[in-house]
PDB file of C-alpha atoms in Angstrom:
ATOM      1  CA  MET A 726      86.245  87.145  89.240  1.00 56.00           C
ATOM      2  CA  GLU A 727      84.842  89.275  92.045  1.00 63.00           C
ATOM      3  CA  TYR A 728      87.298  91.714  93.609  1.00 72.00           C
ATOM      4  CA  LYS A 729      87.397  92.696  97.282  1.00 78.00           C
ATOM      5  CA  CYS A 730      88.249  96.315  96.485  1.00 90.00           C
ATOM      6  CA  ARG A 731      88.331  98.946  93.771  1.00 93.00           C
ATOM      7  CA  LEU A 732      91.666 100.088  92.386  1.00 95.00           C
ATOM      8  CA  THR A 733      91.007 103.621  93.624  1.00 95.00           C
ATOM      9  CA  ASP A 734      90.383 102.309  97.158  1.00 95.00           C
ATOM     10  CA  LEU A 735      93.582 100.263  96.973  1.00 96.00           C
ATOM     11  CA  PHE A 736      95.552 103.322  95.831  1.00 97.00           C
ATOM     12  CA  LEU A 737      94.076 105.543  98.553  1.00 96.00           C
ATOM     13  CA  VAL A 738      94.754 103.016 101.325  1.00 96.00           C
ATOM     14  CA  PHE A 739      98.396 102.596 100.304  1.00 95.00           C
ATOM     15  CA  PHE A 740      98.744 106.349  99.724  1.00 95.00           C
ATOM     16  CA  LYS A 741      97.583 106.869 103.324  1.00 93.00           C
ATOM     17  CA  ILE A 742      99.972 104.163 104.547  1.00 92.00           C
ATOM     18  CA  GLY A 743     102.850 105.728 102.624  1.00 90.00           C
ATOM     19  CA  ALA A 744     102.008 109.199 103.916  1.00 88.00           C
ATOM     20  CA  PHE A 745     101.735 108.326 107.603  1.00 83.00           C
ATOM     21  CA  SER A 746     104.200 105.462 108.117  1.00 79.00           C
ATOM     22  CA  PHE A 747     107.619 106.652 109.176  1.00 71.00           C
ATOM     23  CA  GLY A 748     110.660 104.462 109.656  1.00 68.00           C
ATOM     24  CA  GLY A 749     110.604 102.150 106.670  1.00 71.00           C
ATOM     25  CA  GLY A 750     108.924  98.871 105.902  1.00 71.00           C
ATOM     26  CA  TYR A 751     109.053  97.213 109.309  1.00 76.00           C
ATOM     27  CA  ALA A 752     107.570 100.283 110.953  1.00 76.00           C
ATOM     28  CA  MET A 753     104.924 100.246 108.218  1.00 84.00           C
ATOM     29  CA  MET A 754     103.796  96.668 108.965  1.00 85.00           C
ATOM     30  CA  PRO A 755     101.382  97.452 111.833  1.00 85.00           C
ATOM     31  CA  VAL A 756      99.846 100.266 109.778  1.00 88.00           C
ATOM     32  CA  ILE A 757      99.380  97.965 106.776  1.00 91.00           C
ATOM     33  CA  GLU A 758      97.861  95.323 109.032  1.00 90.00           C
ATOM     34  CA  ARG A 759      95.482  97.804 110.644  1.00 90.00           C
ATOM     35  CA  GLU A 760      94.309  99.118 107.275  1.00 93.00           C
ATOM     36  CA  VAL A 761      93.980  95.938 105.190  1.00 94.00           C
ATOM     37  CA  VAL A 762      93.034  93.486 107.962  1.00 92.00           C
ATOM     38  CA  ASP A 763      91.172  95.472 110.626  1.00 91.00           C
ATOM     39  CA  HIS A 764      89.624  98.402 108.740  1.00 92.00           C
ATOM     40  CA  LYS A 765      89.076  97.116 105.203  1.00 93.00           C
ATOM     41  CA  GLN A 766      89.021  93.369 105.964  1.00 92.00           C
ATOM     42  CA  TRP A 767      90.577  92.604 102.592  1.00 94.00           C
ATOM     43  CA  ILE A 768      93.077  90.120 104.058  1.00 92.00           C
ATOM     44  CA  ALA A 769      92.754  87.678 106.986  1.00 90.00           C
ATOM     45  CA  SER A 770      95.024  88.128 110.007  1.00 84.00           C
ATOM     46  CA  GLU A 771      96.786  84.800 109.379  1.00 82.00           C
ATOM     47  CA  GLN A 772      97.395  85.734 105.737  1.00 88.00           C
ATOM     48  CA  ILE A 773      98.988  89.081 106.580  1.00 88.00           C
ATOM     49  CA  THR A 774     101.511  87.319 108.825  1.00 83.00           C
ATOM     50  CA  ASP A 775     102.436  85.022 105.933  1.00 85.00           C
ATOM     51  CA  ILE A 776     102.648  88.012 103.583  1.00 89.00           C
ATOM     52  CA  PHE A 777     105.002  89.821 105.983  1.00 85.00           C
ATOM     53  CA  ALA A 778     107.110  86.673 106.354  1.00 81.00           C
ATOM     54  CA  VAL A 779     107.468  86.271 102.594  1.00 85.00           C
ATOM     55  CA  THR A 780     108.032  89.959 101.830  1.00 84.00           C
ATOM     56  CA  GLY A 781     110.585  90.217 104.630  1.00 79.00           C
ATOM     57  CA  CYS A 782     112.633  87.468 102.980  1.00 76.00           C
ATOM     58  CA  LEU A 783     112.650  89.098  99.549  1.00 81.00           C
ATOM     59  CA  PRO A 784     115.163  91.656  98.366  1.00 79.00           C
ATOM     60  CA  GLY A 785     113.965  95.249  98.512  1.00 80.00           C
ATOM     61  CA  ALA A 786     111.907  97.311 100.895  1.00 84.00           C
ATOM     62  CA  VAL A 787     109.449  95.312 102.992  1.00 85.00           C
ATOM     63  CA  GLY A 788     106.710  97.948 102.755  1.00 87.00           C
ATOM     64  CA  ILE A 789     106.907  98.124  98.970  1.00 91.00           C
ATOM     65  CA  ASN A 790     107.080  94.326  98.681  1.00 92.00           C
ATOM     66  CA  ALA A 791     104.038  94.010 100.950  1.00 93.00           C
ATOM     67  CA  ALA A 792     102.128  96.614  98.931  1.00 94.00           C
ATOM     68  CA  ALA A 793     102.910  94.738  95.706  1.00 95.00           C
ATOM     69  CA  PHE A 794     101.973  91.373  97.227  1.00 94.00           C
ATOM     70  CA  ILE A 795      98.704  92.625  98.715  1.00 95.00           C
ATOM     71  CA  GLY A 796      97.816  94.588  95.586  1.00 95.00           C
ATOM     72  CA  TYR A 797      98.452  91.508  93.444  1.00 95.00           C
ATOM     73  CA  LYS A 798      96.436  89.286  95.776  1.00 94.00           C
ATOM     74  CA  LEU A 799      93.485  91.686  95.683  1.00 94.00           C
ATOM     75  CA  ARG A 800      93.509  92.880  92.052  1.00 95.00           C
ATOM     76  CA  GLY A 801      96.251  91.104  90.097  1.00 94.00           C
ATOM     77  CA  ILE A 802      99.004  92.978  88.272  1.00 95.00           C
ATOM     78  CA  PRO A 803      97.082  96.285  88.074  1.00 96.00           C
ATOM     79  CA  GLY A 804      96.501  96.057  91.835  1.00 96.00           C
ATOM     80  CA  ALA A 805     100.190  95.470  92.511  1.00 96.00           C
ATOM     81  CA  ILE A 806     101.152  98.484  90.393  1.00 97.00           C
ATOM     82  CA  ILE A 807      98.492 100.728  91.965  1.00 97.00           C
ATOM     83  CA  ALA A 808      99.362  99.690  95.539  1.00 96.00           C
ATOM     84  CA  VAL A 809     103.090 100.274  94.973  1.00 96.00           C
ATOM     85  CA  CYS A 810     102.462 103.657  93.331  1.00 96.00           C
ATOM     86  CA  GLY A 811     100.157 104.681  96.171  1.00 96.00           C
ATOM     87  CA  ASN A 812     102.756 103.571  98.695  1.00 94.00           C
ATOM     88  CA  LEU A 813     105.691 105.302  96.985  1.00 93.00           C
ATOM     89  CA  LEU A 814     104.112 108.627  96.044  1.00 94.00           C
ATOM     90  CA  PRO A 815     103.826 110.258  99.512  1.00 91.00           C
ATOM     91  CA  PRO A 816     107.351 109.376 100.695  1.00 88.00           C
ATOM     92  CA  GLY A 817     108.708 110.487  97.324  1.00 90.00           C
ATOM     93  CA  ILE A 818     107.043 113.875  97.703  1.00 92.00           C
ATOM     94  CA  ILE A 819     108.079 114.152 101.355  1.00 86.00           C
ATOM     95  CA  VAL A 820     111.710 113.194 100.647  1.00 85.00           C
ATOM     96  CA  LEU A 821     111.888 115.692  97.805  1.00 90.00           C
ATOM     97  CA  ALA A 822     110.445 118.483  99.971  1.00 88.00           C
ATOM     98  CA  LEU A 823     112.635 117.609 102.986  1.00 80.00           C
ATOM     99  CA  SER A 824     115.790 117.382 100.926  1.00 83.00           C
ATOM    100  CA  MET A 825     115.072 120.822  99.485  1.00 84.00           C
ATOM    101  CA  LEU A 826     114.516 122.192 103.020  1.00 79.00           C
ATOM    102  CA  LEU A 827     117.495 120.416 104.568  1.00 76.00           C
ATOM    103  CA  LEU A 828     119.860 121.457 101.804  1.00 77.00           C
ATOM    104  CA  LYS A 829     118.648 125.017 102.130  1.00 79.00           C
ATOM    105  CA  ASP A 830     119.023 125.171 105.949  1.00 76.00           C
ATOM    106  CA  LYS A 831     120.877 122.007 107.035  1.00 70.00           C
ATOM    107  CA  ASN A 832     122.111 123.440 110.348  1.00 78.00           C
ATOM    108  CA  ASN A 833     118.657 124.390 111.622  1.00 78.00           C
ATOM    109  CA  PRO A 834     118.286 123.236 115.272  1.00 83.00           C
ATOM    110  CA  LEU A 835     114.567 122.592 114.703  1.00 81.00           C
ATOM    111  CA  PHE A 836     115.386 119.813 112.225  1.00 77.00           C
ATOM    112  CA  ALA A 837     117.877 118.245 114.646  1.00 77.00           C
ATOM    113  CA  ALA A 838     115.312 118.395 117.465  1.00 84.00           C
ATOM    114  CA  ALA A 839     112.591 116.861 115.294  1.00 81.00           C
ATOM    115  CA  PHE A 840     114.827 113.993 114.171  1.00 78.00           C
ATOM    116  CA  SER A 841     115.883 113.293 117.765  1.00 84.00           C
ATOM    117  CA  GLY A 842     112.211 112.618 118.513  1.00 87.00           C
ATOM    118  CA  ILE A 843     111.429 110.753 115.303  1.00 82.00           C
ATOM    119  CA  ARG A 844     114.216 108.142 115.673  1.00 82.00           C
ATOM    120  CA  PRO A 845     112.973 106.586 118.954  1.00 89.00           C
ATOM    121  CA  THR A 846     109.396 106.746 117.686  1.00 86.00           C
ATOM    122  CA  VAL A 847     110.395 104.686 114.663  1.00 80.00           C
ATOM    123  CA  VAL A 848     111.998 102.096 116.946  1.00 84.00           C
ATOM    124  CA  GLY A 849     108.662 101.921 118.785  1.00 86.00           C
ATOM    125  CA  PHE A 850     106.844 101.231 115.501  1.00 77.00           C
ATOM    126  CA  ILE A 851     109.304  98.462 114.683  1.00 79.00           C
ATOM    127  CA  LEU A 852     108.868  96.903 118.146  1.00 84.00           C
ATOM    128  CA  TRP A 853     105.082  97.063 117.728  1.00 82.00           C
ATOM    129  CA  ALA A 854     105.393  95.296 114.348  1.00 76.00           C
ATOM    130  CA  ALA A 855     107.569  92.611 115.951  1.00 81.00           C
ATOM    131  CA  TYR A 856     105.045  92.144 118.765  1.00 84.00           C
ATOM    132  CA  LYS A 857     102.057  91.873 116.384  1.00 77.00           C
ATOM    133  CA  THR A 858     103.871  89.481 114.055  1.00 77.00           C
ATOM    134  CA  GLY A 859     105.173  87.451 116.996  1.00 81.00           C
ATOM    135  CA  LYS A 860     101.670  87.052 118.438  1.00 79.00           C
ATOM    136  CA  THR A 861     100.497  85.181 115.360  1.00 74.00           C
ATOM    137  CA  SER A 862     103.794  83.544 114.313  1.00 76.00           C
ATOM    138  CA  LEU A 863     105.198  82.270 117.615  1.00 81.00           C
ATOM    139  CA  GLN A 864     102.516  79.740 118.461  1.00 76.00           C
ATOM    140  CA  ASN A 865     104.714  76.948 119.878  1.00 78.00           C
ATOM    141  CA  ARG A 866     107.988  76.315 121.685  1.00 79.00           C
ATOM    142  CA  CYS A 867     109.827  75.419 118.477  1.00 79.00           C
ATOM    143  CA  ALA A 868     108.910  78.728 116.807  1.00 81.00           C
ATOM    144  CA  LYS A 869     109.890  80.702 119.909  1.00 84.00           C
ATOM    145  CA  VAL A 870     113.286  79.002 120.181  1.00 83.00           C
ATOM    146  CA  LEU A 871     113.913  79.423 116.460  1.00 85.00           C
ATOM    147  CA  CYS A 872     113.018  83.133 116.757  1.00 87.00           C
ATOM    148  CA  LEU A 873     115.472  83.624 119.637  1.00 88.00           C
ATOM    149  CA  VAL A 874     118.270  81.750 117.857  1.00 86.00           C
ATOM    150  CA  ALA A 875     117.689  83.738 114.651  1.00 86.00           C
ATOM    151  CA  GLY A 876     117.646  87.012 116.583  1.00 86.00           C
ATOM    152  CA  LEU A 877     120.894  86.161 118.350  1.00 87.00           C
ATOM    153  CA  ALA A 878     122.507  85.100 115.067  1.00 86.00           C
ATOM    154  CA  CYS A 879     121.550  88.436 113.504  1.00 83.00           C
ATOM    155  CA  ILE A 880     122.882  90.360 116.520  1.00 85.00           C
ATOM    156  CA  LEU A 881     126.174  88.462 116.569  1.00 86.00           C
ATOM    157  CA  VAL A 882     126.734  88.412 112.805  1.00 82.00           C
ATOM    158  CA  ALA A 883     124.991  91.387 111.195  1.00 74.00           C
ATOM    159  CA  GLU A 884     125.627  90.088 107.659  1.00 75.00           C
ATOM    160  CA  ALA A 885     123.904  86.761 108.406  1.00 71.00           C
ATOM    161  CA  THR A 886     120.395  87.788 107.351  1.00 76.00           C
ATOM    162  CA  ILE A 887     120.080  85.610 104.249  1.00 79.00           C
ATOM    163  CA  PRO A 888     121.743  82.527 105.796  1.00 83.00           C
ATOM    164  CA  VAL A 889     119.517  82.891 108.887  1.00 84.00           C
ATOM    165  CA  ILE A 890     116.349  83.069 106.752  1.00 81.00           C
ATOM    166  CA  LEU A 891     117.437  80.069 104.670  1.00 84.00           C
ATOM    167  CA  ALA A 892     118.355  78.120 107.795  1.00 85.00           C
ATOM    168  CA  GLY A 893     114.967  78.945 109.343  1.00 83.00           C
ATOM    169  CA  GLY A 894     113.186  77.594 106.267  1.00 82.00           C
ATOM    170  CA  ILE A 895     115.275  74.420 106.225  1.00 86.00           C
ATOM    171  CA  ILE A 896     114.856  73.846 109.972  1.00 84.00           C
ATOM    172  CA  GLY A 897     111.089  74.438 109.731  1.00 79.00           C
ATOM    173  CA  TYR A 898     110.842  71.986 106.850  1.00 80.00           C
ATOM    174  CA  VAL A 899     112.925  69.339 108.639  1.00 83.00           C
ATOM    175  CA  LEU A 900     110.992  69.677 111.900  1.00 77.00           C
ATOM    176  CA  GLN A 901     107.524  69.568 110.391  1.00 75.00           C
ATOM    177  CA  VAL A 902     107.844  67.431 107.261  1.00 75.00           C
ATOM    178  CA  VAL A 903     110.817  65.131 107.658  1.00 70.00           C
ATOM    179  CA  ILE A 904     110.822  64.517 111.419  1.00 67.00           C
ATOM    180  CA  LYS A 905     107.062  65.220 111.833  1.00 66.00           C
ATOM    181  CA  CYS A 906     107.930  66.764 115.170  1.00 60.00           C
ATOM    182  CA  GLU A 907     104.721  66.925 117.183  1.00 52.00           C
ATOM    183  CA  PHE A 908     105.757  69.868 119.391  1.00 46.00           C
ATOM    184  CA  ALA A 909     106.323  71.947 116.241  1.00 45.00           C
ATOM    185  CA  LEU A 910     102.816  71.253 114.954  1.00 44.00           C
ATOM    186  CA  ARG A 911     100.638  71.802 118.014  1.00 46.00           C
ATOM    187  CA  LYS A 912      99.821  75.030 119.775  1.00 45.00           C
ATOM    188  CA  GLU A 913     100.914  75.268 123.379  1.00 45.00           C
ATOM    189  CA  LYS A 914      98.477  76.482 125.976  1.00 43.00           C
TER     190      LYS A 914
END
């Protein structure tokens, strides 16, 4: 079997992603996409959307799940392990260093000022990830309506994440397989 990448390259890419992606898994999604789709061309754009959809539905951190999925897709079990280790190592080091600093000087106004700028930046990363994923996932009226309904359900009932995901899968199946709903299968102009 011919591999698209070396294990060292896979580690270094996910190390870089882990080191420079702030805000958790959803904020990490555009960085992962840029690296593995645009720069390295290891994964197709349509595939990365599917990977993010699957990893977002699984328990655990989306960024780590995506690293494992992509690593496995590219290099099997060793690739999954290497990608996850690369992804976890930088934040682990950073969290350890920050916790030592914060515990030492937790009332430092510089830390408070930095975090007041980091929080909105992270929201921007998450919005960018939503935009990029939406561009490839929301190709028809049915998908757009389902996205809005799911978003509203999550806003109104914060604990509804799993039921909303399950309902989305069931509704998608019913619309496309059982009903063979034409508007759900074609792209709108």
